[in-house]
mmCIF file of C-alpha atoms in Angstrom:
data_model
loop_
_atom_site.group_PDB
_atom_site.id
_atom_site.type_symbol
_atom_site.label_atom_id
_atom_site.label_comp_id
_atom_site.label_asym_id
_atom_site.label_seq_id
_atom_site.Cartn_x
_atom_site.Cartn_y
_atom_site.Cartn_z
ATOM 1 C CA MET A 1 0.000 0.000 0.000
ATOM 2 C CA THR A 2 1.289 3.440 -0.944
ATOM 3 C CA VAL A 3 -0.235 6.578 0.596
ATOM 4 C CA THR A 4 0.383 9.475 -1.772
ATOM 5 C CA ASP A 5 -1.415 12.172 0.253
ATOM 6 C CA PRO A 6 0.161 12.913 3.656
ATOM 7 C CA LEU A 7 -3.202 13.447 5.377
ATOM 8 C CA ASP A 8 -4.382 10.024 4.159
ATOM 9 C CA LEU A 9 -1.795 8.560 6.530
ATOM 10 C CA ILE A 10 -4.308 8.534 9.399
ATOM 11 C CA ASP A 11 -7.494 9.003 7.315
ATOM 12 C CA ILE A 12 -8.357 12.506 8.500
ATOM 13 C CA ASP A 13 -10.947 12.862 5.718
ATOM 14 C CA SER A 14 -13.109 10.276 7.493
ATOM 15 C CA LEU A 15 -13.615 12.823 10.302
ATOM 16 C CA LEU A 16 -15.281 15.302 7.937
ATOM 17 C CA SER A 17 -18.907 15.449 6.876
ATOM 18 C CA ASP A 18 -19.903 15.123 3.219
ATOM 19 C CA GLU A 19 -20.666 18.862 3.115
ATOM 20 C CA GLU A 20 -17.280 19.755 4.617
ATOM 21 C CA ARG A 21 -15.484 17.567 2.074
ATOM 22 C CA GLN A 22 -17.493 19.101 -0.752
ATOM 23 C CA ILE A 23 -16.620 22.649 0.318
ATOM 24 C CA ARG A 24 -12.970 21.731 0.623
ATOM 25 C CA GLU A 25 -12.938 20.116 -2.826
ATOM 26 C CA THR A 26 -14.696 23.121 -4.385
ATOM 27 C CA VAL A 27 -12.109 25.542 -2.996
ATOM 28 C CA ALA A 28 -9.287 23.164 -3.982
ATOM 29 C CA ARG A 29 -10.525 23.183 -7.603
ATOM 30 C CA PHE A 30 -10.663 26.987 -7.576
ATOM 31 C CA VAL A 31 -7.085 27.182 -6.307
ATOM 32 C CA ALA A 32 -5.920 24.650 -8.901
ATOM 33 C CA GLU A 33 -7.563 26.568 -11.763
ATOM 34 C CA HIS A 34 -7.123 30.214 -10.787
ATOM 35 C CA VAL A 35 -4.166 30.382 -8.391
ATOM 36 C CA ARG A 36 -1.492 27.740 -8.925
ATOM 37 C CA PRO A 37 -0.893 28.564 -12.602
ATOM 38 C CA ASN A 38 -0.326 32.237 -11.742
ATOM 39 C CA VAL A 39 0.940 32.510 -8.175
ATOM 40 C CA ALA A 40 4.657 32.289 -8.981
ATOM 41 C CA GLY A 41 4.306 35.344 -11.231
ATOM 42 C CA TRP A 42 2.315 37.244 -8.617
ATOM 43 C CA PHE A 43 4.948 36.416 -6.000
ATOM 44 C CA GLU A 44 7.859 37.371 -8.246
ATOM 45 C CA ASN A 45 6.221 40.653 -9.299
ATOM 46 C CA GLY A 46 4.937 41.523 -5.825
ATOM 47 C CA THR A 47 1.314 41.860 -6.927
ATOM 48 C CA PHE A 48 -2.107 40.638 -5.864
ATOM 49 C CA PRO A 49 -4.733 40.480 -8.622
ATOM 50 C CA ARG A 50 -7.597 42.625 -7.384
ATOM 51 C CA GLU A 51 -9.735 41.156 -10.142
ATOM 52 C CA LEU A 52 -9.674 37.895 -8.211
ATOM 53 C CA ALA A 53 -11.876 39.422 -5.482
ATOM 54 C CA PRO A 54 -15.197 39.045 -7.367
ATOM 55 C CA GLU A 55 -14.243 35.459 -8.232
ATOM 56 C CA LEU A 56 -13.665 34.754 -4.546
ATOM 57 C CA GLY A 57 -17.055 36.343 -3.918
ATOM 58 C CA LYS A 58 -18.693 33.979 -6.398
ATOM 59 C CA LEU A 59 -16.889 31.097 -4.718
ATOM 60 C CA GLY A 60 -18.579 32.174 -1.478
ATOM 61 C CA VAL A 61 -15.496 32.350 0.758
ATOM 62 C CA LEU A 62 -15.637 36.062 1.677
ATOM 63 C CA GLY A 63 -17.173 36.200 5.141
ATOM 64 C CA MET A 64 -18.362 32.653 4.548
ATOM 65 C CA HIS A 65 -18.772 31.884 8.263
ATOM 66 C CA LEU A 66 -21.000 34.930 8.853
ATOM 67 C CA GLU A 67 -24.805 34.872 8.696
ATOM 68 C CA GLY A 68 -26.891 37.056 6.394
ATOM 69 C CA TYR A 69 -25.995 40.013 4.151
ATOM 70 C CA GLY A 70 -25.006 37.729 1.292
ATOM 71 C CA CYS A 71 -22.671 35.609 3.433
ATOM 72 C CA ALA A 72 -22.750 31.821 3.196
ATOM 73 C CA GLY A 73 -23.205 31.116 6.915
ATOM 74 C CA THR A 74 -21.061 27.969 6.920
ATOM 75 C CA SER A 75 -19.598 26.187 9.932
ATOM 76 C CA ALA A 76 -16.248 27.159 11.423
ATOM 77 C CA VAL A 77 -14.765 23.857 10.246
ATOM 78 C CA ALA A 78 -15.915 24.499 6.672
ATOM 79 C CA TYR A 79 -14.356 27.971 6.811
ATOM 80 C CA GLY A 80 -11.160 26.468 8.199
ATOM 81 C CA LEU A 81 -10.980 23.894 5.416
ATOM 82 C CA ALA A 82 -11.420 26.674 2.849
ATOM 83 C CA CYS A 83 -8.505 28.524 4.490
ATOM 84 C CA LEU A 84 -6.454 25.322 4.327
ATOM 85 C CA GLU A 85 -6.931 25.060 0.580
ATOM 86 C CA LEU A 86 -6.450 28.787 -0.015
ATOM 87 C CA GLU A 87 -3.148 28.853 1.857
ATOM 88 C CA GLY A 88 -2.122 25.711 0.027
ATOM 89 C CA GLY A 89 -2.147 28.033 -2.976
ATOM 90 C CA ASP A 90 -0.425 30.899 -1.177
ATOM 91 C CA SER A 91 -0.534 32.585 2.216
ATOM 92 C CA GLY A 92 -1.247 35.877 0.465
ATOM 93 C CA LEU A 93 -4.515 34.509 -0.888
ATOM 94 C CA ARG A 94 -5.622 33.221 2.502
ATOM 95 C CA SER A 95 -4.563 36.519 4.073
ATOM 96 C CA PHE A 96 -6.768 38.439 1.646
ATOM 97 C CA VAL A 97 -9.760 36.238 2.483
ATOM 98 C CA SER A 98 -9.039 36.323 6.242
ATOM 99 C CA VAL A 99 -8.683 40.095 6.402
ATOM 100 C CA GLN A 100 -11.746 40.632 4.238
ATOM 101 C CA GLY A 101 -13.998 38.209 6.116
ATOM 102 C CA SER A 102 -12.648 37.711 9.617
ATOM 103 C CA LEU A 103 -11.359 41.225 10.300
ATOM 104 C CA ALA A 104 -13.025 43.874 8.129
ATOM 105 C CA MET A 105 -16.385 42.155 7.571
ATOM 106 C CA PHE A 106 -16.526 40.566 11.015
ATOM 107 C CA SER A 107 -15.896 43.911 12.724
ATOM 108 C CA ILE A 108 -18.870 45.403 10.864
ATOM 109 C CA TRP A 109 -21.054 42.295 11.284
ATOM 110 C CA LYS A 110 -20.333 42.002 15.019
ATOM 111 C CA TYR A 111 -20.063 45.629 16.113
ATOM 112 C CA GLY A 112 -21.586 47.756 13.356
ATOM 113 C CA SER A 113 -24.990 49.390 13.062
ATOM 114 C CA GLU A 114 -27.621 47.879 10.807
ATOM 115 C CA GLU A 115 -27.043 50.745 8.374
ATOM 116 C CA GLN A 116 -23.292 49.991 8.277
ATOM 117 C CA ARG A 117 -23.967 46.297 7.715
ATOM 118 C CA GLN A 118 -26.396 46.957 4.887
ATOM 119 C CA GLU A 119 -24.047 49.453 3.266
ATOM 120 C CA TRP A 120 -20.898 47.322 3.265
ATOM 121 C CA LEU A 121 -21.418 43.611 3.921
ATOM 122 C CA PRO A 122 -23.306 42.553 0.758
ATOM 123 C CA ARG A 123 -20.731 44.284 -1.458
ATOM 124 C CA MET A 124 -17.834 42.876 0.532
ATOM 125 C CA ALA A 125 -19.264 39.344 0.431
ATOM 126 C CA ALA A 126 -19.485 39.660 -3.359
ATOM 127 C CA GLY A 127 -15.925 40.964 -3.627
ATOM 128 C CA GLU A 128 -17.211 44.239 -5.070
ATOM 129 C CA ALA A 129 -15.753 46.199 -2.140
ATOM 130 C CA ILE A 130 -12.510 45.395 -0.326
ATOM 131 C CA GLY A 131 -11.887 46.039 3.355
ATOM 132 C CA CYS A 132 -8.875 46.286 5.640
ATOM 133 C CA PHE A 133 -8.328 46.392 9.405
ATOM 134 C CA GLY A 134 -6.247 49.189 10.911
ATOM 135 C CA LEU A 135 -4.999 48.206 14.363
ATOM 136 C CA THR A 136 -1.192 47.795 14.207
ATOM 137 C CA GLU A 137 0.905 50.953 14.324
ATOM 138 C CA PRO A 138 4.573 51.592 13.469
ATOM 139 C CA ASP A 139 5.549 51.609 17.157
ATOM 140 C CA PHE A 140 2.746 49.466 18.603
ATOM 141 C CA GLY A 141 2.344 45.960 17.244
ATOM 142 C CA SER A 142 2.094 43.573 20.181
ATOM 143 C CA ASP A 143 0.963 46.400 22.469
ATOM 144 C CA PRO A 144 -2.134 47.862 20.767
ATOM 145 C CA ALA A 145 -3.519 49.192 24.056
ATOM 146 C CA ASN A 146 -1.035 52.052 23.817
ATOM 147 C CA MET A 147 -1.812 52.997 20.222
ATOM 148 C CA ARG A 148 -1.258 56.657 19.353
ATOM 149 C CA THR A 149 -4.045 57.114 16.804
ATOM 150 C CA ARG A 150 -6.587 59.485 18.319
ATOM 151 C CA ALA A 151 -10.227 60.271 17.629
ATOM 152 C CA VAL A 152 -11.488 63.554 19.076
ATOM 153 C CA ARG A 153 -15.060 64.813 19.102
ATOM 154 C CA ASP A 154 -15.755 68.035 17.217
ATOM 155 C CA GLY A 155 -19.439 68.841 17.435
ATOM 156 C CA ASP A 156 -21.288 65.850 16.006
ATOM 157 C CA ASP A 157 -18.195 64.676 14.115
ATOM 158 C CA TRP A 158 -15.059 62.727 14.964
ATOM 159 C CA VAL A 159 -11.579 63.826 13.852
ATOM 160 C CA LEU A 160 -8.982 61.042 13.521
ATOM 161 C CA THR A 161 -5.212 61.527 13.466
ATOM 162 C CA GLY A 162 -2.552 58.823 13.372
ATOM 163 C CA SER A 163 -1.094 56.033 11.270
ATOM 164 C CA LYS A 164 -1.375 52.277 10.892
ATOM 165 C CA MET A 165 1.304 49.924 9.573
ATOM 166 C CA TRP A 166 1.541 46.450 7.998
ATOM 167 C CA ILE A 167 -2.094 46.529 6.916
ATOM 168 C CA THR A 168 -3.065 43.728 4.527
ATOM 169 C CA ASN A 169 -5.210 45.077 1.659
ATOM 170 C CA GLY A 170 -4.468 48.565 3.018
ATOM 171 C CA SER A 171 -3.685 50.332 -0.251
ATOM 172 C CA ILE A 172 -6.455 48.674 -2.275
ATOM 173 C CA ALA A 173 -9.252 48.715 0.310
ATOM 174 C CA ASP A 174 -12.476 50.613 -0.258
ATOM 175 C CA VAL A 175 -13.098 50.878 3.473
ATOM 176 C CA ALA A 176 -10.874 50.572 6.543
ATOM 177 C CA THR A 177 -11.900 49.615 10.038
ATOM 178 C CA VAL A 178 -9.636 51.939 12.044
ATOM 179 C CA TRP A 179 -9.164 51.662 15.804
ATOM 180 C CA ALA A 180 -8.361 54.801 17.768
ATOM 181 C CA GLN A 181 -8.042 56.107 21.311
ATOM 182 C CA THR A 182 -10.917 58.305 22.476
ATOM 183 C CA GLU A 183 -11.739 59.902 25.808
ATOM 184 C CA ASP A 184 -13.953 56.851 26.393
ATOM 185 C CA GLY A 185 -11.360 54.248 25.454
ATOM 186 C CA ILE A 186 -10.568 52.482 22.190
ATOM 187 C CA ARG A 187 -13.302 52.685 19.538
ATOM 188 C CA GLY A 188 -13.623 51.524 15.940
ATOM 189 C CA PHE A 189 -14.459 53.709 12.926
ATOM 190 C CA LEU A 190 -15.247 52.973 9.288
ATOM 191 C CA VAL A 191 -13.121 55.149 7.011
ATOM 192 C CA PRO A 192 -14.048 54.978 3.305
ATOM 193 C CA ARG A 193 -11.391 55.507 0.666
ATOM 194 C CA GLY A 194 -11.523 59.049 -0.639
ATOM 195 C CA THR A 195 -12.243 60.625 2.746
ATOM 196 C CA PRO A 196 -10.201 63.866 2.927
ATOM 197 C CA GLY A 197 -7.022 63.382 4.952
ATOM 198 C CA PHE A 198 -7.054 59.588 4.559
ATOM 199 C CA THR A 199 -4.198 58.263 2.416
ATOM 200 C CA THR A 200 -2.580 54.872 1.890
ATOM 201 C CA GLN A 201 0.796 53.726 0.658
ATOM 202 C CA THR A 202 1.894 50.283 -0.497
ATOM 203 C CA ILE A 203 4.887 48.768 1.313
ATOM 204 C CA LYS A 204 7.389 47.552 -1.290
ATOM 205 C CA GLN A 205 10.554 45.409 -1.306
ATOM 206 C CA LYS A 206 9.073 42.618 0.795
ATOM 207 C CA LEU A 207 10.755 39.220 1.008
ATOM 208 C CA SER A 208 7.564 37.576 2.282
ATOM 209 C CA LEU A 209 3.854 37.628 1.403
ATOM 210 C CA ARG A 210 4.764 39.088 -1.962
ATOM 211 C CA ALA A 211 1.474 37.954 -3.523
ATOM 212 C CA SER A 212 -0.357 40.128 -0.994
ATOM 213 C CA ILE A 213 -0.776 43.884 -0.779
ATOM 214 C CA THR A 214 0.564 45.366 2.460
ATOM 215 C CA GLY A 215 0.032 49.035 3.162
ATOM 216 C CA GLU A 216 0.397 51.944 5.533
ATOM 217 C CA LEU A 217 -2.645 54.039 6.483
ATOM 218 C CA SER A 218 -2.226 57.741 7.270
ATOM 219 C CA LEU A 219 -4.959 59.793 8.924
ATOM 220 C CA ASP A 220 -4.393 63.555 8.946
ATOM 221 C CA GLU A 221 -7.336 65.169 10.738
ATOM 222 C CA VAL A 222 -9.795 62.866 9.016
ATOM 223 C CA ARG A 223 -13.303 64.142 9.718
ATOM 224 C CA LEU A 224 -16.001 61.494 10.039
ATOM 225 C CA PRO A 225 -19.686 61.739 10.944
ATOM 226 C CA ALA A 226 -20.918 60.165 14.155
ATOM 227 C CA SER A 227 -22.430 57.373 12.056
ATOM 228 C CA ALA A 228 -18.913 56.199 11.131
ATOM 229 C CA MET A 229 -18.289 54.795 14.616
ATOM 230 C CA LEU A 230 -18.952 51.090 15.196
ATOM 231 C CA PRO A 231 -21.554 51.436 17.957
ATOM 232 C CA GLY A 232 -21.043 47.995 19.490
ATOM 233 C CA ALA A 233 -17.274 48.195 19.847
ATOM 234 C CA ALA A 234 -15.976 49.635 23.117
ATOM 235 C CA GLY A 235 -12.530 48.863 24.471
ATOM 236 C CA LEU A 236 -9.619 46.752 23.288
ATOM 237 C CA GLY A 237 -11.633 43.551 23.554
ATOM 238 C CA ALA A 238 -13.479 44.385 20.330
ATOM 239 C CA PRO A 239 -10.477 44.409 17.953
ATOM 240 C CA LEU A 240 -8.925 41.478 19.827
ATOM 241 C CA SER A 241 -12.072 39.427 19.234
ATOM 242 C CA CYS A 242 -11.729 40.157 15.526
ATOM 243 C CA LEU A 243 -8.122 38.971 15.655
ATOM 244 C CA SER A 244 -9.255 35.706 17.249
ATOM 245 C CA GLU A 245 -11.507 35.140 14.236
ATOM 246 C CA ALA A 246 -8.615 35.672 11.828
ATOM 247 C CA ARG A 247 -6.170 33.608 13.899
ATOM 248 C CA PHE A 248 -8.573 30.695 13.707
ATOM 249 C CA GLY A 249 -8.241 30.752 9.921
ATOM 250 C CA ILE A 250 -4.456 30.687 10.281
ATOM 251 C CA VAL A 251 -4.668 27.502 12.375
ATOM 252 C CA PHE A 252 -6.098 25.732 9.314
ATOM 253 C CA GLY A 253 -4.320 27.799 6.669
ATOM 254 C CA SER A 254 -0.849 26.954 7.913
ATOM 255 C CA VAL A 255 -1.729 23.261 7.580
ATOM 256 C CA GLY A 256 -2.481 23.958 3.923
ATOM 257 C CA ALA A 257 0.933 25.532 3.325
ATOM 258 C CA ALA A 258 2.646 22.551 4.958
ATOM 259 C CA LEU A 259 0.475 20.072 3.083
ATOM 260 C CA ASP A 260 1.235 21.639 -0.283
ATOM 261 C CA SER A 261 4.952 21.676 0.551
ATOM 262 C CA LEU A 262 4.945 18.014 1.519
ATOM 263 C CA ARG A 263 2.864 16.881 -1.462
ATOM 264 C CA THR A 264 5.197 18.734 -3.798
ATOM 265 C CA THR A 265 8.233 17.190 -2.154
ATOM 266 C CA ILE A 266 6.943 13.604 -2.159
ATOM 267 C CA ASP A 267 6.192 13.907 -5.870
ATOM 268 C CA TYR A 268 9.669 15.299 -6.502
ATOM 269 C CA ALA A 269 11.415 12.671 -4.372
ATOM 270 C CA ASN A 270 9.712 9.881 -6.288
ATOM 271 C CA THR A 271 10.938 11.180 -9.645
ATOM 272 C CA ARG A 272 14.366 12.620 -8.792
ATOM 273 C CA VAL A 273 16.907 9.872 -9.444
ATOM 274 C CA GLN A 274 20.353 9.828 -7.825
ATOM 275 C CA PHE A 275 22.780 6.892 -7.572
ATOM 276 C CA GLY A 276 20.461 4.810 -9.719
ATOM 277 C CA LYS A 277 17.218 5.160 -7.721
ATOM 278 C CA PRO A 278 14.656 7.779 -6.668
ATOM 279 C CA ILE A 279 15.781 9.818 -3.680
ATOM 280 C CA ALA A 280 12.499 8.750 -2.028
ATOM 281 C CA ALA A 281 14.076 5.287 -1.676
ATOM 282 C CA PHE A 282 16.868 6.533 0.591
ATOM 283 C CA GLN A 283 16.501 6.185 4.353
ATOM 284 C CA LEU A 284 17.404 9.781 5.158
ATOM 285 C CA THR A 285 14.748 11.088 2.779
ATOM 286 C CA GLN A 286 12.125 8.682 4.097
ATOM 287 C CA GLY A 287 12.965 9.690 7.661
ATOM 288 C CA LYS A 288 12.405 13.344 6.819
ATOM 289 C CA LEU A 289 9.144 12.629 4.992
ATOM 290 C CA ALA A 290 7.820 10.392 7.776
ATOM 291 C CA ASN A 291 8.560 12.917 10.523
ATOM 292 C CA MET A 292 6.955 15.722 8.538
ATOM 293 C CA ALA A 293 3.852 13.655 7.784
ATOM 294 C CA VAL A 294 3.385 12.807 11.459
ATOM 295 C CA ASP A 295 3.800 16.456 12.491
ATOM 296 C CA LEU A 296 1.405 17.546 9.762
ATOM 297 C CA SER A 297 -1.208 15.020 10.855
ATOM 298 C CA THR A 298 -0.949 16.284 14.435
ATOM 299 C CA SER A 299 -1.462 19.872 13.266
ATOM 300 C CA ALA A 300 -4.453 18.899 11.141
ATOM 301 C CA LEU A 301 -6.082 17.062 14.043
ATOM 302 C CA LEU A 302 -5.503 20.071 16.323
ATOM 303 C CA ALA A 303 -7.085 22.394 13.755
ATOM 304 C CA LEU A 304 -10.095 20.118 13.343
ATOM 305 C CA HIS A 305 -10.555 19.796 17.119
ATOM 306 C CA LEU A 306 -10.458 23.574 17.558
ATOM 307 C CA GLY A 307 -12.932 23.934 14.704
ATOM 308 C CA ARG A 308 -15.348 21.562 16.424
ATOM 309 C CA LEU A 309 -14.955 23.541 19.664
ATOM 310 C CA LYS A 310 -15.687 26.771 17.787
ATOM 311 C CA ASP A 311 -18.797 25.322 16.180
ATOM 312 C CA ALA A 312 -19.949 24.197 19.617
ATOM 313 C CA GLY A 313 -19.442 27.734 20.983
ATOM 314 C CA ARG A 314 -16.835 26.531 23.465
ATOM 315 C CA ILE A 315 -13.530 27.794 22.061
ATOM 316 C CA ARG A 316 -11.401 30.116 24.189
ATOM 317 C CA PRO A 317 -8.818 32.650 22.969
ATOM 318 C CA HIS A 318 -5.898 30.791 24.554
ATOM 319 C CA GLN A 319 -6.881 27.662 22.628
ATOM 320 C CA ILE A 320 -6.594 29.577 19.362
ATOM 321 C CA SER A 321 -3.160 30.700 20.569
ATOM 322 C CA VAL A 322 -2.214 27.035 21.014
ATOM 323 C CA GLY A 323 -3.338 26.330 17.459
ATOM 324 C CA LYS A 324 -1.572 29.268 15.845
ATOM 325 C CA LEU A 325 1.660 28.782 17.786
ATOM 326 C CA ASN A 326 1.902 25.054 17.077
ATOM 327 C CA ASN A 327 0.633 24.929 13.530
ATOM 328 C CA VAL A 328 2.537 27.885 12.098
ATOM 329 C CA ARG A 329 5.895 26.888 13.543
ATOM 330 C CA THR A 330 5.271 23.283 12.437
ATOM 331 C CA ALA A 331 4.377 24.439 8.929
ATOM 332 C CA LEU A 332 7.465 26.639 8.766
ATOM 333 C CA ALA A 333 9.701 23.736 9.813
ATOM 334 C CA ILE A 334 8.065 21.456 7.222
ATOM 335 C CA ALA A 335 8.427 23.991 4.414
ATOM 336 C CA ARG A 336 12.113 24.466 5.222
ATOM 337 C CA GLU A 337 12.779 20.720 5.410
ATOM 338 C CA CYS A 338 10.967 20.187 2.126
ATOM 339 C CA ARG A 339 13.189 22.799 0.500
ATOM 340 C CA SER A 340 16.226 20.818 1.601
ATOM 341 C CA ILE A 341 14.945 17.648 -0.104
ATOM 342 C CA LEU A 342 14.339 19.598 -3.313
ATOM 343 C CA GLY A 343 17.989 20.654 -3.351
ATOM 344 C CA GLY A 344 18.890 23.385 -5.817
ATOM 345 C CA SER A 345 15.481 23.130 -7.470
ATOM 346 C CA GLY A 346 13.952 24.194 -4.181
ATOM 347 C CA ILE A 347 15.174 27.782 -4.487
ATOM 348 C CA THR A 348 13.165 28.360 -7.680
ATOM 349 C CA LEU A 349 9.535 29.436 -7.965
ATOM 350 C CA GLU A 350 8.825 26.258 -9.936
ATOM 351 C CA TYR A 351 8.402 24.563 -6.564
ATOM 352 C CA SER A 352 6.315 25.903 -3.688
ATOM 353 C CA PRO A 353 8.077 25.043 -0.381
ATOM 354 C CA LEU A 354 10.497 27.995 -0.176
ATOM 355 C CA ARG A 355 7.723 30.390 -1.233
ATOM 356 C CA HIS A 356 5.588 28.932 1.562
ATOM 357 C CA ALA A 357 8.501 29.204 4.013
ATOM 358 C CA ASN A 358 9.041 32.861 3.108
ATOM 359 C CA ASN A 359 5.339 33.569 3.579
ATOM 360 C CA LEU A 360 5.198 31.719 6.884
ATOM 361 C CA GLU A 361 7.975 33.962 8.204
ATOM 362 C CA SER A 362 5.284 36.673 8.162
ATOM 363 C CA VAL A 363 2.469 34.443 9.382
ATOM 364 C CA VAL A 364 4.510 33.481 12.454
ATOM 365 C CA THR A 365 4.712 37.197 13.288
ATOM 366 C CA TYR A 366 1.381 38.749 12.336
ATOM 367 C CA GLU A 367 -1.869 38.587 14.303
ATOM 368 C CA GLY A 368 0.115 37.808 17.421
ATOM 369 C CA THR A 369 3.789 36.875 17.343
ATOM 370 C CA SER A 370 4.882 33.423 18.457
ATOM 371 C CA GLU A 371 6.303 35.067 21.589
ATOM 372 C CA ILE A 372 2.983 36.689 22.484
ATOM 373 C CA HIS A 373 1.025 33.471 21.933
ATOM 374 C CA THR A 374 3.573 31.649 24.100
ATOM 375 C CA LEU A 375 2.934 34.163 26.886
ATOM 376 C CA VAL A 376 -0.844 33.863 26.457
ATOM 377 C CA ILE A 377 -0.493 30.140 27.049
ATOM 378 C CA GLY A 378 1.899 30.761 29.939
ATOM 379 C CA GLN A 379 -0.567 33.121 31.578
ATOM 380 C CA THR A 380 -3.352 30.561 31.189
ATOM 381 C CA LEU A 381 -1.192 27.924 32.878
ATOM 382 C CA THR A 382 0.122 30.078 35.733
ATOM 383 C CA GLY A 383 -2.330 32.914 36.204
ATOM 384 C CA HIS A 384 0.501 35.455 35.848
ATOM 385 C CA SER A 385 0.767 37.963 32.985
ATOM 386 C CA ALA A 386 4.371 38.278 31.798
ATOM 387 C CA TYR A 387 3.766 41.142 29.360
ATOM 388 C CA ARG A 388 1.976 43.703 31.498
#
């Protein structure tokens, strides 16, 4: 018996429902047809094809786990499996979908007024409007509580001043959810593109997430009406809850990057002949492949378990930290090891593992660094906060 798919090793597919498998297969076909033939060029040129957004809307993955307003209303596990397949294509693609659905759309869906939801969510679900999420600042990444962006009342209006950094979709977004300090604590505001004083700039010369648009947001006395505030969001807990939604997608997505790396490498090892036989027949290669497949299976089971907890309404933030910490660092290790098996071929864009490894260098940092997630887990175990 030969198992050609690493996740077949312990028959993980048998744990999924027919609907979950169908959703996963549908997204996998989309990635195979629309992403894999083009992603090397996008990565090399440092571009993300905005025209892909409506296609993702038709696929139904934008805000797919949200209810109403044109959203699919799927389970958390189904959303996770979609993220797995999307990141198997490229982390930049999954990042676009995560930021659109789990940060920008979720912030409006969870904390917005009915008018804000009606204005933005149907268009965002269809990929007709793109959103971004402005929390991180140049000097405040892991410490958003001390952000410098300010929102000050002026009559019935709000005036925002500050900047946000490392914002996925930032320079192509039609609307930004921007978090700012007010006299009543941290609040969220919807800032449409074209608002006077609101400008964006694309961050260039990246070595990672090149098939993703990363931007800087600048707010120079941006005047917004009172209706721009997200009425249900008060305090830091609101943006952090949005981050938990996006981190959940990473738990599954990172499995997809590792899975694609390992599939690519097994195929290569079976066809690359050295010393008269495929390198897959050598013990050292088999040892590497076996260890990676076991680690990948463990990550996939963890993701699925957390997805079931989320669907049951029982998941806790520290559990998502466990998933992100374990699965991203495991995926990064697998992608690097796969590159070593590919040899010189592994440094080219013909093969995916080094591209995945480069991307995962960002994923291990954004939406909570590995150090912060380690301390979240440490605090849960001991009751002591090490970062306050």
